[in-house]
Coordinates of C-alpha atoms and ligand atoms in Angstrom, one line a residue:
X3 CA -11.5 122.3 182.6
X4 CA -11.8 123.5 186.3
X5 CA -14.3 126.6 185.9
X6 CA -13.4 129.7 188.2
X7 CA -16.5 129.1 190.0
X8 CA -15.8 126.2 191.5
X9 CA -19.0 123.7 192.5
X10 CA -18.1 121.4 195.4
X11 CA -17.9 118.2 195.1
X12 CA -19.7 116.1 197.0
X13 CA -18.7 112.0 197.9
X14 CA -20.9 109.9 199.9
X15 CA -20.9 106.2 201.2
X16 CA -22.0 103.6 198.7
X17 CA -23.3 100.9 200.5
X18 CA -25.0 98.3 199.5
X19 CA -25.4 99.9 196.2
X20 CA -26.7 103.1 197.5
X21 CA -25.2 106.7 197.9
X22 CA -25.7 107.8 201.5
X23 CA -24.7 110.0 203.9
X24 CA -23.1 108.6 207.2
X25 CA -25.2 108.6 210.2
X26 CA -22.0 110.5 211.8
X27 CA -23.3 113.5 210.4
X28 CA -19.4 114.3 210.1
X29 CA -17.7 115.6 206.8
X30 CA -13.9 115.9 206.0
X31 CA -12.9 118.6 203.9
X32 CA -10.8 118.7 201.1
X33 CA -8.6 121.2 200.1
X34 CA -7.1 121.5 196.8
X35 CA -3.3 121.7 197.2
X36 CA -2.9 124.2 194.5
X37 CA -5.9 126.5 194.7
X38 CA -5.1 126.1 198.7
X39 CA -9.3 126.3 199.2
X40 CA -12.0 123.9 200.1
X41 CA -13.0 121.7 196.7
X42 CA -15.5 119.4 198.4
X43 CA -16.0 117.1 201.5
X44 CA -16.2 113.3 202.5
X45 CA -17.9 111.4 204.6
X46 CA -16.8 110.4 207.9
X47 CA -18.0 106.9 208.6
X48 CA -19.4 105.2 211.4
X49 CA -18.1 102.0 213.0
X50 CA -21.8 100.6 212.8
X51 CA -22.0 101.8 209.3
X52 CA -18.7 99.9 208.5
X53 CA -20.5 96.8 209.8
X54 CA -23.4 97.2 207.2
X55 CA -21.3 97.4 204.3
X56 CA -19.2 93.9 204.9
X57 CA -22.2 92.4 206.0
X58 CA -23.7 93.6 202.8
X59 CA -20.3 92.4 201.0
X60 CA -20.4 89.3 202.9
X61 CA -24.1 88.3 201.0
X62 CA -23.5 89.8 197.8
X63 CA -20.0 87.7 197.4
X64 CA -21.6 84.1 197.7
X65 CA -23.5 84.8 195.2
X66 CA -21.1 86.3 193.1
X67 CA -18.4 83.5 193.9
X68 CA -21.1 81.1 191.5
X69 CA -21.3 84.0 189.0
X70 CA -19.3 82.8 185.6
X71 CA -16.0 84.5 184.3
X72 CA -18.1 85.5 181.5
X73 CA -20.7 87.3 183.8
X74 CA -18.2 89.1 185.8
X75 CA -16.3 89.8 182.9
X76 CA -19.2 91.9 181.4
X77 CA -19.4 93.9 184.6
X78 CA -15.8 94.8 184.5
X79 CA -15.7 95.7 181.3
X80 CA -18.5 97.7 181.4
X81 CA -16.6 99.9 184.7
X82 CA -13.7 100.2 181.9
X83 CA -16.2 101.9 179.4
X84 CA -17.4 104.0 182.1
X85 CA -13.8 105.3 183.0
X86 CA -13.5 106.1 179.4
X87 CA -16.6 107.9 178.8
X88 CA -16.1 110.2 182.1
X89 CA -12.3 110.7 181.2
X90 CA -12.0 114.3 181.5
X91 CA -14.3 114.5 184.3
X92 CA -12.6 111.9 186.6
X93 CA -9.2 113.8 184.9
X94 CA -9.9 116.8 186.6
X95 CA -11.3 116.1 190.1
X96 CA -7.6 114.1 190.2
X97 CA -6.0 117.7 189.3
X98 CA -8.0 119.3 191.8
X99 CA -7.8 116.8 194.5
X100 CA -4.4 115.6 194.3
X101 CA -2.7 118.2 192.2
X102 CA -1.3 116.1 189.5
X103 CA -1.3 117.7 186.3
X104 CA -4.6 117.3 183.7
X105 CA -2.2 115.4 181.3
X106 CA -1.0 113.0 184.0
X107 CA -4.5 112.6 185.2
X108 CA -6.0 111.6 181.9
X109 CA -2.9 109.0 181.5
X110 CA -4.0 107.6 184.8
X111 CA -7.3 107.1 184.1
X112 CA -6.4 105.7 180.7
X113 CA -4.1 103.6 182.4
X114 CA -6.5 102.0 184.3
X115 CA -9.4 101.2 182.1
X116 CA -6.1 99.5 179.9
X117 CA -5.6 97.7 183.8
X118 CA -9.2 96.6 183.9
X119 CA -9.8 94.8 180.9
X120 CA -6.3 93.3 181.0
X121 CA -7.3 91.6 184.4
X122 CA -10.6 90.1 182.6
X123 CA -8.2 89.0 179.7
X124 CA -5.6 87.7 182.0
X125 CA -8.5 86.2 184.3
X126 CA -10.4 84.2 181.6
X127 CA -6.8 82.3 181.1
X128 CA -6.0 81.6 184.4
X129 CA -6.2 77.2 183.9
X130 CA -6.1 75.1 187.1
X131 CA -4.2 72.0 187.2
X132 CA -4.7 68.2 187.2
X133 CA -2.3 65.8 188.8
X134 CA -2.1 62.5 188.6
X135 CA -1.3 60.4 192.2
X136 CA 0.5 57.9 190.9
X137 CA 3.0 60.2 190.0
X138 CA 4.4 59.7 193.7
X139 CA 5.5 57.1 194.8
X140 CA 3.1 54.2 195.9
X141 CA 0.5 56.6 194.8
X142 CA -2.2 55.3 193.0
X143 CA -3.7 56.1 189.6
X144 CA -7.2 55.7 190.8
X145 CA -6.5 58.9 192.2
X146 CA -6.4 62.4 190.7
X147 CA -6.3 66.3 191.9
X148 CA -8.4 69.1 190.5
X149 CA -6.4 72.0 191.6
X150 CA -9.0 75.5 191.1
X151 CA -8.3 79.1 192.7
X152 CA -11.4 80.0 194.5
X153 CA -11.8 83.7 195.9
X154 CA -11.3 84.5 199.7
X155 CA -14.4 86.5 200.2
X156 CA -14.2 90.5 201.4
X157 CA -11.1 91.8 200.3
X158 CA -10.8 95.6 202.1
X159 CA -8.7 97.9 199.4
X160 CA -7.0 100.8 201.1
X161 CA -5.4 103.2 198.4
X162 CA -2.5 105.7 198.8
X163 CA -3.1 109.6 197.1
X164 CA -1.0 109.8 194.8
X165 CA -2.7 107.6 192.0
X166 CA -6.3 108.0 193.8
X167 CA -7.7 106.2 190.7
X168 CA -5.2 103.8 189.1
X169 CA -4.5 102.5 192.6
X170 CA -7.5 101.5 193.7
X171 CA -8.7 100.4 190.8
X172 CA -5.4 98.0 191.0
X173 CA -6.9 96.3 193.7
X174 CA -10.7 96.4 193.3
X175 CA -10.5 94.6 189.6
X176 CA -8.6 91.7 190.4
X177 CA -10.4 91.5 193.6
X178 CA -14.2 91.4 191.9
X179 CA -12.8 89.7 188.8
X180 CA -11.2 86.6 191.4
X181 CA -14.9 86.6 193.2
X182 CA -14.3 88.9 196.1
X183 CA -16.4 91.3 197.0
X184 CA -14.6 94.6 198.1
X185 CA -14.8 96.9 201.3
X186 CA -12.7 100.2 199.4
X187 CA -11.2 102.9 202.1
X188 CA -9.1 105.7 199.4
X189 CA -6.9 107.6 201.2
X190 CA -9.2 110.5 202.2
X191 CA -7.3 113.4 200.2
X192 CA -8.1 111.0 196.8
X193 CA -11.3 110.1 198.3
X194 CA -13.3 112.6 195.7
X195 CA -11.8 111.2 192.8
X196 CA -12.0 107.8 194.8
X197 CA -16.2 108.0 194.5
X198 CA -16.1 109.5 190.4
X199 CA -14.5 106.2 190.1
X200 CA -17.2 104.3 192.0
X201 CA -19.6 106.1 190.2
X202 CA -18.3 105.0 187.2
X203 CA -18.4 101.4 188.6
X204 CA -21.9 102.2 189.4
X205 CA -22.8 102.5 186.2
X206 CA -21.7 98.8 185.3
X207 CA -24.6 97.2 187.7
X208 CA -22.4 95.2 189.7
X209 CA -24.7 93.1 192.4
X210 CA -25.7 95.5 195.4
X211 CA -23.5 95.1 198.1
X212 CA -20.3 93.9 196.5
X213 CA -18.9 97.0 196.4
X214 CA -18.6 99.4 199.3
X215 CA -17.0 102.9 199.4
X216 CA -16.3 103.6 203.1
X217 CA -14.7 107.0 203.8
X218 CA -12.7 108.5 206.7
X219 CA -9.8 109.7 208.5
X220 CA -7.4 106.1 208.3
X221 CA -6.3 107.5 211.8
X222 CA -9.9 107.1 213.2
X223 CA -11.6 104.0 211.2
X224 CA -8.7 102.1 209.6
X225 CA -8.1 99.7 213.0
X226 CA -11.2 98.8 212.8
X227 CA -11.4 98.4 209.4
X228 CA -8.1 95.9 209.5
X229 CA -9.7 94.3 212.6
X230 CA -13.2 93.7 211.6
X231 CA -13.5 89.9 211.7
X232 CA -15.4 90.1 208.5
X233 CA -12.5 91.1 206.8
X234 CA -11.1 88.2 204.6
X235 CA -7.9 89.4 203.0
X236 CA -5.9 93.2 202.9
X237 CA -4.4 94.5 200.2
X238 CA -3.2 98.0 201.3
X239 CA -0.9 100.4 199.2
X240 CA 0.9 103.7 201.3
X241 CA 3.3 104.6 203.5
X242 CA 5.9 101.9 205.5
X243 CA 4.4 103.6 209.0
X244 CA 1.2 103.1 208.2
X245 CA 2.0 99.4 206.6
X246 CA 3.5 98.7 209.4
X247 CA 1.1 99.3 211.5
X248 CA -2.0 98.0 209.6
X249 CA 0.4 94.3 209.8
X250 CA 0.5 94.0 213.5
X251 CA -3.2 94.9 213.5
X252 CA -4.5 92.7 210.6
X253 CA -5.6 88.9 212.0
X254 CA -4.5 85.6 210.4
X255 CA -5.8 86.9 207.3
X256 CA -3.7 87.5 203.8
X257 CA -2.2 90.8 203.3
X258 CA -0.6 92.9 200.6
X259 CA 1.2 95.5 201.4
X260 CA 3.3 97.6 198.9
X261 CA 5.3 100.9 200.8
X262 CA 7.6 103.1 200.5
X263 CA 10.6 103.5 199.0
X264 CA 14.3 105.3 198.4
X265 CA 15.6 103.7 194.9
X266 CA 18.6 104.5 193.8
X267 CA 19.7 105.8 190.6
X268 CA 23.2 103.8 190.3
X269 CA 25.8 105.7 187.9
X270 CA 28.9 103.6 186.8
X271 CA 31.6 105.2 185.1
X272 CA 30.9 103.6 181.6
X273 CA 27.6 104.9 181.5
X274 CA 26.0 106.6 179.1
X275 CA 25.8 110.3 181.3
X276 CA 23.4 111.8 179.0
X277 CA 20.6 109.3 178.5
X278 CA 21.7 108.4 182.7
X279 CA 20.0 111.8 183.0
X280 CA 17.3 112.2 181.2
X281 CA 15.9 109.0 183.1
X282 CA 16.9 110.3 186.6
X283 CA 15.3 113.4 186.3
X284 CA 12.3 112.0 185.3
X285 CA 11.9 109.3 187.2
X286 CA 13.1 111.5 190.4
X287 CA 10.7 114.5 189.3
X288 CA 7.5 113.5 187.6
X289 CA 4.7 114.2 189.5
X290 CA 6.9 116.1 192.0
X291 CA 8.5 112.9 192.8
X292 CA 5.3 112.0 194.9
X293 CA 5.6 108.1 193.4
X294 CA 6.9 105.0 195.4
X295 CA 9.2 104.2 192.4
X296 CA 10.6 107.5 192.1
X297 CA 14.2 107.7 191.8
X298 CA 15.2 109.3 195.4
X299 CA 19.0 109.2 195.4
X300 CA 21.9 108.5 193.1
X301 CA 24.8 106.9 194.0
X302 CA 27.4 108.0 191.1
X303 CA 30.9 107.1 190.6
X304 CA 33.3 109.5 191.0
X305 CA 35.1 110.2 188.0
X306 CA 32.0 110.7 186.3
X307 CA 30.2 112.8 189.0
X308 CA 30.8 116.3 188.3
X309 CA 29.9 115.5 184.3
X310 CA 26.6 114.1 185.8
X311 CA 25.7 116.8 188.2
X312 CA 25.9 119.2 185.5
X313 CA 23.7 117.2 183.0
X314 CA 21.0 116.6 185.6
X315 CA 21.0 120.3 186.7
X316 CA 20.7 120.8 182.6
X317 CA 18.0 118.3 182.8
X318 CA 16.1 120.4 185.6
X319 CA 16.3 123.3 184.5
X320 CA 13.8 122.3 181.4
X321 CA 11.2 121.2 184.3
X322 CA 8.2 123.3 183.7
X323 CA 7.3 124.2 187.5
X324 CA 4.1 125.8 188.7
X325 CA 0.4 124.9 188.8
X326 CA -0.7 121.3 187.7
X327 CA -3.5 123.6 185.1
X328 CA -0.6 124.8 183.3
X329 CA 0.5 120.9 183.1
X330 CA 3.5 121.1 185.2
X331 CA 5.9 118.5 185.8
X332 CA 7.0 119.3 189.1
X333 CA 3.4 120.7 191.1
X334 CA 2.4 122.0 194.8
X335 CA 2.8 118.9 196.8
X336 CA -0.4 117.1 198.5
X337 CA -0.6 119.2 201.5
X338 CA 1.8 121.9 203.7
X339 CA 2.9 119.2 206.2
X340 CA 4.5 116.8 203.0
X341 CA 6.5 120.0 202.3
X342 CA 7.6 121.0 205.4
X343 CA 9.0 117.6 205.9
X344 CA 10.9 117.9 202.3
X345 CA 12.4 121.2 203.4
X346 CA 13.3 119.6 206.7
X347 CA 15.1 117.6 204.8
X348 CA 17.1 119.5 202.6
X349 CA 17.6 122.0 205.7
X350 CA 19.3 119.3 207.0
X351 CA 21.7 118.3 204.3
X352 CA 22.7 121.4 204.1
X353 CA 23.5 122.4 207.7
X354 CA 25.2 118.9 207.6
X355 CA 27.2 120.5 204.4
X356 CA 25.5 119.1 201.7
X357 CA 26.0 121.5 198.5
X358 CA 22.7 122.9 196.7
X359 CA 23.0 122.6 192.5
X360 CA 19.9 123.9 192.1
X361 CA 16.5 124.6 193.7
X362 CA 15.8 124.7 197.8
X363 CA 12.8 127.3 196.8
X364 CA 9.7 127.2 198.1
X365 CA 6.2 128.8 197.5
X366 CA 3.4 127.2 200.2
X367 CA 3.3 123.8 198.5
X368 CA 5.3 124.5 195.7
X369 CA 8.6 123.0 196.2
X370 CA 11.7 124.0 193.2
X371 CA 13.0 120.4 192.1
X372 CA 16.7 120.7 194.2
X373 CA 19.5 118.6 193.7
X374 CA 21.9 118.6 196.7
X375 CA 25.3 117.2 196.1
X376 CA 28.0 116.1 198.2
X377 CA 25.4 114.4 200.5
X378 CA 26.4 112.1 203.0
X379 CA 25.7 109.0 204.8
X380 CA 25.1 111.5 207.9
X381 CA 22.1 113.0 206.2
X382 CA 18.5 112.2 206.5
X383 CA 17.9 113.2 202.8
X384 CA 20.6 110.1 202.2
X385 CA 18.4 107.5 204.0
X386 CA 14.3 108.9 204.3
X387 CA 11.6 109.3 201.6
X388 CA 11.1 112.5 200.7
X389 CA 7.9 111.9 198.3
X390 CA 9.0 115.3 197.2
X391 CA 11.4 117.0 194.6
X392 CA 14.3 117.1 196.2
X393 CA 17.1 114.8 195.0
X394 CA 20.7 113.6 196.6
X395 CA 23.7 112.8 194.9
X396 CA 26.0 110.4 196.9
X397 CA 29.5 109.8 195.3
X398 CA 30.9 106.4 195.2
X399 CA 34.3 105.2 194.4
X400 CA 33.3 101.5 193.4
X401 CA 30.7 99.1 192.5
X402 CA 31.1 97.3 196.1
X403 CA 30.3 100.4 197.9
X404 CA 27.5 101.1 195.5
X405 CA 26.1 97.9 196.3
X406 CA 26.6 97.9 200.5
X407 CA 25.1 101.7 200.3
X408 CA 22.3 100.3 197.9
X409 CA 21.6 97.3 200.4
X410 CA 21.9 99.6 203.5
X411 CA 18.5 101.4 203.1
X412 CA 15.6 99.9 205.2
X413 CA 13.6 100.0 201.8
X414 CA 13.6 97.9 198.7
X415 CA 11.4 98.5 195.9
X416 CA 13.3 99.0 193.2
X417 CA 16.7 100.2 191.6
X418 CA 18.0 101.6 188.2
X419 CA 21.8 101.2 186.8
X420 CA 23.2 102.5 184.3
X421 CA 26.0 101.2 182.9
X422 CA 27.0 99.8 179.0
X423 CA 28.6 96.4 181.0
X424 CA 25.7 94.0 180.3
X425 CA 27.3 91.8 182.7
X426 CA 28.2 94.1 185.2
X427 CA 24.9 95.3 185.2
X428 CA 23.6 91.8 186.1
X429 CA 26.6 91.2 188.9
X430 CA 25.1 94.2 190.2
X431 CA 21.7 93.9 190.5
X432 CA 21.8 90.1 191.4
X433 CA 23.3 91.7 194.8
X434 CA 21.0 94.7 194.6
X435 CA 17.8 94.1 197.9
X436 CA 15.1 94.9 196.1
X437 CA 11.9 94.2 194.3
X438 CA 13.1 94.8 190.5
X439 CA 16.0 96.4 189.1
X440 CA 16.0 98.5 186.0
X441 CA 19.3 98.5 183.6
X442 CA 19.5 101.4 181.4
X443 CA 16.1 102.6 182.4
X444 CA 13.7 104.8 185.2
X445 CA 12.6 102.8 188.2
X446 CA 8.9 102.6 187.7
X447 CA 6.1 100.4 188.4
X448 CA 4.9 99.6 184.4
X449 CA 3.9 97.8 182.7
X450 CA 1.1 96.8 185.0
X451 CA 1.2 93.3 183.7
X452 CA 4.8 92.7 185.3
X453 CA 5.3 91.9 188.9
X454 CA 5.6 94.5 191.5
X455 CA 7.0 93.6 194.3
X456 CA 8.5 95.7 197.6
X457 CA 11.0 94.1 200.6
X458 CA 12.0 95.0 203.7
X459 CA 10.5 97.9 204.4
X460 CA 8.7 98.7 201.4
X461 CA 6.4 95.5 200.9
X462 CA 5.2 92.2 201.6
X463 CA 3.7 90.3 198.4
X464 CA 3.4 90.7 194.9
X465 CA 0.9 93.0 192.7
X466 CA 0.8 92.7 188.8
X467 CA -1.7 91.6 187.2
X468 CA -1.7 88.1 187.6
X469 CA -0.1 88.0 190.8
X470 CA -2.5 90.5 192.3
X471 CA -5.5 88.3 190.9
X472 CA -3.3 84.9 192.8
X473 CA -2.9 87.4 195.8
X474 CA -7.0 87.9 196.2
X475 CA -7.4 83.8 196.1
X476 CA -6.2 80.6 197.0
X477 CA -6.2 77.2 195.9
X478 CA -8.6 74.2 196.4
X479 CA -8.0 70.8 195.5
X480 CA -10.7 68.3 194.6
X481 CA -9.8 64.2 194.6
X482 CA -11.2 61.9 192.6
X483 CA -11.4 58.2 193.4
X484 CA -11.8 56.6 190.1
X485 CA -12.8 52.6 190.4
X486 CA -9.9 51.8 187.6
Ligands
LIG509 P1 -0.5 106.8 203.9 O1 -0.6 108.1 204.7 O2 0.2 105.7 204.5 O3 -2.0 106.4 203.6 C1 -2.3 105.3 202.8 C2 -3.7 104.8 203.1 O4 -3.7 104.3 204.4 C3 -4.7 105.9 203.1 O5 -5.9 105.4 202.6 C4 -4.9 106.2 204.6 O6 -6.1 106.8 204.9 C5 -4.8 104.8 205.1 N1 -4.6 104.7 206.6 C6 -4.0 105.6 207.4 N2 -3.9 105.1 208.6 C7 -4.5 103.9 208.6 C8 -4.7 102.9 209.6 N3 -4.4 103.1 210.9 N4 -5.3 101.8 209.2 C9 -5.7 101.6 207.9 N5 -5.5 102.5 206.9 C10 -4.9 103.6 207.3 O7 0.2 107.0 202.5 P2 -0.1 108.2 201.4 O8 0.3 109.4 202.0 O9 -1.5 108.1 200.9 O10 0.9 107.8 200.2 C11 2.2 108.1 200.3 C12 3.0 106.9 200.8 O11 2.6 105.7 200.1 C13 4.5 107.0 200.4 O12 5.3 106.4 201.4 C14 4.6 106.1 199.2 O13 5.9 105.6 199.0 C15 3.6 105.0 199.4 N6 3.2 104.5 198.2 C16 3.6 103.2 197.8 C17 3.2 102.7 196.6 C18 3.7 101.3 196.2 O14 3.1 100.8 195.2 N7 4.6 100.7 196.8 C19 2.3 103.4 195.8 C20 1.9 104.7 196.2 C21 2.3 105.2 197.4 P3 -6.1 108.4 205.2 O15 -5.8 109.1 203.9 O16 -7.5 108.7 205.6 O17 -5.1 108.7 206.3
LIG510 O1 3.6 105.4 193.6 C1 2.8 104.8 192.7 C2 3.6 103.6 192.2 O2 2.7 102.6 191.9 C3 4.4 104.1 191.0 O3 3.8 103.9 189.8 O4 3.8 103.8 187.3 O5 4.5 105.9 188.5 O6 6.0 103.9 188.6 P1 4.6 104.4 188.5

């Protein structure tokens, strides 16, 4: 646990296989968003210094391109053991860094030693093909394809804050497991319990140089980062702006990018209102609602919606609210400027007429969960991501207007319905824009094994474990001319 005197923590580069300060001589520090002081400080990195470590990768991957499955799988799975053994440690410089509670922390580092050593399971029985040319017309059967997935070579992982850990991880083992080596930038609040993962990595003797934590302010290092001709695929996880941003910069190169969100929580009036509930609330308020897939409106169907609003307020009101130490649901957010843009937000629906439920009360990053009802198409809350704890309910007098208003955001990650009509359920979310609905059940990104997939404007590609490892290679094809 997090001792009153607090030590700072201290993240450097890891290039080449070695800690190091940056020649910049410039730190970053990080302040906890609960304890609202300085918990340790980051590296700034140089451009020059960004150029050692993919040249570094650029080595270190040819070789490990010839290395077996076996031989990479051993590395991998010794990182996992090395997550597990550090637990609590890694556990609680998330807490401090990121303000997630100690429970969620230690779930997320569970979560992604699980992750690692299903990729080396899911890895070692990924077959190529074999095809046969006289399959095709006039084709011959003198001639047939070897089909293999061969890696792409540097992959640069860029990580969000909010699962500093699980996130990253998510792209670094399908990328070393594939044969890439990896240039990781975590987002810079995350980028402390960013290197207690790397040093846990560390500790599995990867080859020098195939892993590289680079630190720094996105704003400053990321363009050339996504520029650096080095760079041989992206696979980048935060917010749509940013996305957007990083795609018009990136080269011909493949990318990944999985963004934001605003899934709904769709009511119907058959639905069970209770369980409905219990599943809004926490997928709208876990973690403060600072998750892509977090439920951030719901669209509920008239005759049901007063029922609803009062079992979601009941729902609330069992939050436990505070300090992430005491293992709070709903916690400080990340930093002052995520909650003045939440307040902004419910300040607006409100001036705009929306009605509060419960909540709308603040203490420096410690935001009540609110529910606003009576929240309409007008209102930014209706339409932006808050990443924050503050939840809209938009009444709807049919499925058809459900839908359009569904369809009409600019994001689409996911959805939830919840509804008893098996069939209605699928009518709806075969209309439904977005990467995977949920019947009956939280939006959410697990199990890590399914596909995970954002459109429009939250994503481009597919993650999931097997996709993610497709995602970091490509295919080759090898002829042979047999003399039949
Ligand atoms: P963010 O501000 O977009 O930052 C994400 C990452 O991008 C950070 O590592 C950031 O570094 C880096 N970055 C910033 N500017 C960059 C640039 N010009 N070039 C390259 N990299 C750059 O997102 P966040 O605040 O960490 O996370 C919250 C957002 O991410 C939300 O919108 C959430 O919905 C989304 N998210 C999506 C998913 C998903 O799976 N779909 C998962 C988690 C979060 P710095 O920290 O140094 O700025
Ligand atoms: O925002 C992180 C995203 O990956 C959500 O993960 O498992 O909380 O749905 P999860």
């Amino acid at each position: 646990m997090v001792s009153n005197t607090l030590t700072l923590l201290a993240s450097e580069l890891y290039i080449n296989g070695e800690w190091k300060k940056s020649k910049s001589e410039q730190t970053i520090e990080i302040t906890s968003p609960y304890l609202y002081k300085g918990i340790g400080k980051v590296q700034a990195i140089t451009q020059q210094e960004v150029d050692e470590a993919i040249s570094f990768a650029q080595v270190a991957q040819k070789e490990w391109a010839q290395a077996s499955l076996q031989q990479r799988a051993s590395h991998l799975y010794k990182w996992a053991d090395a997550l597990l053994a550090n637990k609590d440690e890694i556990a609680t410089v998330i807490m401090l860094e990121v303000g997630k509670s100690l429970n969620d922390a230690k779930s997320e580092v569970s979560r992604t030693v699980d992750f690692i050593r299903y990729v080396v399971e899911e890895a070692l029985h990924m077959h190529g093909e074999s095809m046969r040319g006289d399959s095709f017309p006039g084709g011959s059967k003198s001639k047939v394809a070897i089909v293999e997935r061969v890696p792409l070579g540097v992959v640069l992982a860029i990580s969000p804050f909010n699962y500093p850990v699980n996130l990253a991880a998510a792209k670094l083992a399908p990328a070393l497991m594939a044969g890439n080596a990896v240039i990781f930038k975590p987002a810079t609040q995350g980028a402390l319990s960013g290197t207690k993962m790397i040093e846990a990595l560390h500790l599995a003797e990867f080859p020098k140089g195939l892993v590289n934590l680079v630190t720094g302010r996105g704003s400053e290092i990321g363009d050339y980062l996504v520029e650096h001709k080095g760079i041989d695929m992206i696979s980048f996880t935060g917010g749509t702006d940013t996305g957007l941003h990083l795609a018009k910069k990136s080269a011909m190169i493949p990318l990944v990018l999985e963004l934001g969100g605003k899934d709904p929580g769709i009511v119907r009036q058959d639905a069970d209102l209770q369980e409905a509930a219990k599943q809004i609330i926490s997928g709208a308020f876990s973690y403060s609602g600072q998750r892509c897939t977090a439920i951030k409106r719901v669209l509920v169907h008239d005759s049901v919606a007063d029922e609803l609003v009062d079992l979601l307020k009941r729902e609330i009101d069992q939050l436990v609210v505070g300090s992430p130490v005491n293992g709070s649901t709903v916690v400080p957010l990340i930093d002052e400027q995520a909650a003045d843009f939440v307040q902004g937000l419910i300040d607006d629906a409100i001036d705009k007429g929306a009605v509060v439920v419960t909540g709308n009360k603040r203490d420096r990053n410690l935001l009540h969960p609110t529910l606003l009802d009576h929240v309409k198409e007008d209102m930014r809350l209706a339409w932006e991501e808050p990443f924050g704890p503050a939840l809209p309910i938009i009444r709807v007098s049919s499925d058809e207007q459900t839908i359009a208003l569904a369809n009409a955001s600019e994001f689409g990650l996911q959805a939830s319905i919840f509804t008893k009509d098996i069939n209605k359920a699928f009518a709806i979310a075969n209309q439904i824009e977005a990467g995977a609905v949920q019947i009956n059940g939280r939006t959410e990104r697990g199990p890590d094994h399914f596909p995970f997939i954002g459109v429009k404007k939250s994503g481009m590609g597919v993650q999931g474990i097997r996709k993610s490892i497709e995602s970091m290679t490509r295919e080759k094809v090898t002829v042979l001319n047999l003399s039949v």
